[in-house]
């Protein structure tokens, strides 16, 4: 339990998000272009963090389907920034892999026609030093 | 040498749970002048007051300190108790050990220490107190109401019915406010004009009411009971006494391209206009910015066609100066601007409208004569989407933090009315919560769902995308089904947040009335004095104080009237004796105090002064005690230390500071 708790704190710290500000309006999910590809929806990112279930976020499809377009961050009326939560969960996964966040050699393996181009670009921007 | 009594209140456990009250009383006995100290469960109770009175008499006390709640709660109680025991009420000081101490601290030892310090400061001050005697001021038996919406109208009617004179100042050419723009009203769905116009007529006919429309308050001076107000009556360019209200001028006026304020810019009006058919007064005004005669010198058509000879291009603004005992603010609200919400395409498509615009569209006198149609192509809509909470309940910097309170109900009203009149139109409402507390309100909303088949979806809309074919693609979410929804709509209606009329800032400054961070006027006490401003003699009516529907506005308007009547019914008011006075010998006539006085209470006299045997003519400051409100701005400004406040002298304040730092 304590490691889970730890992960929750990590997600909050990395993202700078206070999940308690969410009023569950769903505007984030209404704005998300990848909504249909996701198993856990953007407004649920917030409740998963509230419930300290980072494990589920880490293992979700959403982790890789989020485009980091930050439409949800832009439109959230409560300034919650749900996109930053999934981003933080992603960072935790990447950090567990060590310093090499993403190497170009891994790309062909990851390539899958389903993955949006923007995700790769965004991943490169974020996970390469 | 004073003989001081200190009384420490437990306030049940409010104070006693955090502050060692017995210790505070015990410590008091060490202070200069203290000859009596005790603690008691409820000092404000009859028994508590009796203890104070008994001690005053038995121990010949010359001053007392009550360590209790904020002076805003019980200063008057204790002053009156002291007075009944023969002590001058200004020999009473309160040490606030509740709001300033027990309520905000947890640690008993620390809190007790602080309570002792607060007690000490108050004792130090009483040591220097002197008896003061309040003066008297007169009450002008006339009230001013600023704003002629339903709130202002109701307040004016109630004051007038009680037998007092009332003037209404309304900025626009007619009274009526937002309610005159509404089509039908929840929860009973009666026509807004049908219930509003009888009130407008009644207030217009009332012998005690004078209405100044197309007018604004320009200057306010004076104080409770005796305000002097300058009202600017803008030139109407039409003689109110001659005009018969026939309307020929408006028909014939060739300048017809100005956006109609009344119809929220959805259609145009002529340069000479009455905002709506039932306007009161039914006398048009010439909008000089759009009138060709005023802009180019050529035209004068209205003057030629007016049979009554009422058009007067030479008319000037008029300043009316009047005295009032009480002022009621009723300046109402507007919808927020939607510039920050481009995701809803308000500025991109004429078919995305606000709820207030929809009221005009549904109204028989509106831009579409009451037909529900798209403003882009005049086609009847088949799919309508309503979005609630646009710009309300936001903690980002785009919107308002509060719930606008009326939009859940009016959206249910709009949805229901549309389904009733156009059963083939599908209506979808996206909501975060449906907030419908109020008598018969939730039943009303449920009727929209159950009897009228309005499709309520729990979730927000993320984006409205105008399509090449003129449709509006709405992307929202259904949080119950956890599905994103894509819907083609013909019209989208935004329940935009409401905000106080921006003018209120100016008005509040003139009245020295306070406003909150959202520009709503602040009440003197959120629970116990909800219709009074903290500034004496200023009362609050309607949405200028906070979001309200009509029933709530009318109740509050009546309450504000009662408070104003209570004031007007008095012949004299006791004035605060804690006013400023200047020491002639020290004053150097620099004028700094007069510059900072918000009440204009300071003037200068050239006087012959005997300064230690030297006779000199000097310019010195003189305070008008009737005008001075004791704010103390002058005393801290005076560079020579000549200005001082009775009851709060520099010596007293410094003694308090010393006691705290001891
Ligand atoms: C779309 C919509 C639908 C609504 N539907 C309903 C409904 O169905 N039922 C219901 O109960 N409520 C409804 N309401 C709420 C209702 O409109 C308000 O409760 C009511 O109008 C408040 O009245 P008021 O007098 O406080 O403010 P207002 O109606 O805004 O009146 C204020 C007046 O003060 C004037 N004024 C402003 N500043 C100055 C100044 N500086 N000097 C002089 N005059 C000034 C304004 O011109 C205006 O005439 C609705 C509101 C909206 C927006
Ligand atoms: S938009 Fe913001 S407030 Fe609304 S559900 Fe998403 S995170 Fe919560
Ligand atoms: S940042 Fe991710 S979760 Fe947020 S809207 Fe974009 S794709 Fe969706
Ligand atoms: S003078 Fe001005 S108001 Fe009169 S008819 Fe001409 S344009 Fe209209
Ligand atoms: S009244 Fe309803 S629609 Fe309006 S802000 Fe409050 S919750 Fe939202």
Coordinates of N, CA, C and O and ligand atoms in Angstrom, one line a residue, chain A residues 31-34 38 42 45 66-72 83, ligand 3:
Chain A
X31 N -13.7 17.0 -24.6 CA -12.7 17.7 -25.5 C -11.7 16.7 -26.1 O -11.0 17.1 -27.0
X32 N -11.6 15.6 -25.5 CA -10.4 14.7 -25.8 C -10.6 14.0 -27.2 O -11.5 13.3 -27.4
X33 N -9.6 14.2 -28.1 CA -9.7 13.6 -29.4 C -9.5 12.1 -29.4 O -9.8 11.4 -30.3
X34 N -8.9 11.6 -28.3 CA -8.6 10.2 -28.3 C -9.5 9.4 -27.4 O -9.3 8.2 -27.1
X38 N -9.6 5.2 -25.6 CA -9.1 5.1 -24.2 C -10.0 4.1 -23.4 O -11.2 4.1 -23.6
X42 N -10.4 10.6 -19.8 CA -9.7 11.7 -19.1 C -10.3 12.2 -17.7 O -9.5 12.4 -16.8
X45 N -9.1 9.9 -15.1 CA -7.7 10.0 -14.6 C -7.7 10.6 -13.2 O -7.0 10.2 -12.3
X66 N -3.2 8.9 -25.1 CA -3.2 10.3 -24.9 C -2.2 11.0 -25.9 O -1.1 10.5 -25.9
X67 N -2.7 12.0 -26.5 CA -1.8 12.7 -27.5 C -1.0 13.8 -26.9 O -0.3 14.5 -27.6
X68 N -1.2 14.1 -25.6 CA -0.6 15.2 -25.0 C -1.0 16.5 -25.8 O -0.2 17.4 -25.9
X69 N -2.2 16.5 -26.3 CA -2.6 17.7 -27.0 C -3.0 18.8 -26.0 O -3.1 20.0 -26.3
X70 N -3.4 18.4 -24.8 CA -3.7 19.3 -23.7 C -5.0 20.1 -23.9 O -5.2 21.1 -23.4
X71 N -5.9 19.5 -24.8 CA -7.2 20.2 -25.0 C -7.9 20.2 -23.6 O -8.6 21.1 -23.2
X72 N -7.7 19.1 -22.9 CA -8.4 18.9 -21.6 C -7.8 20.0 -20.6 O -8.5 20.5 -19.7
X83 N -4.8 16.0 -18.3 CA -3.7 15.5 -19.2 C -2.4 15.4 -18.5 O -1.6 14.5 -18.9
Ligands
LIG3 S1 -4.0 15.7 -23.4 FE1 -4.5 13.6 -23.7 S2 -6.3 13.2 -22.3 FE2 -6.1 15.5 -22.6 S3 -7.4 15.9 -24.4 FE3 -5.4 15.6 -25.2 S4 -5.4 13.4 -25.7 FE4 -7.1 13.7 -24.3

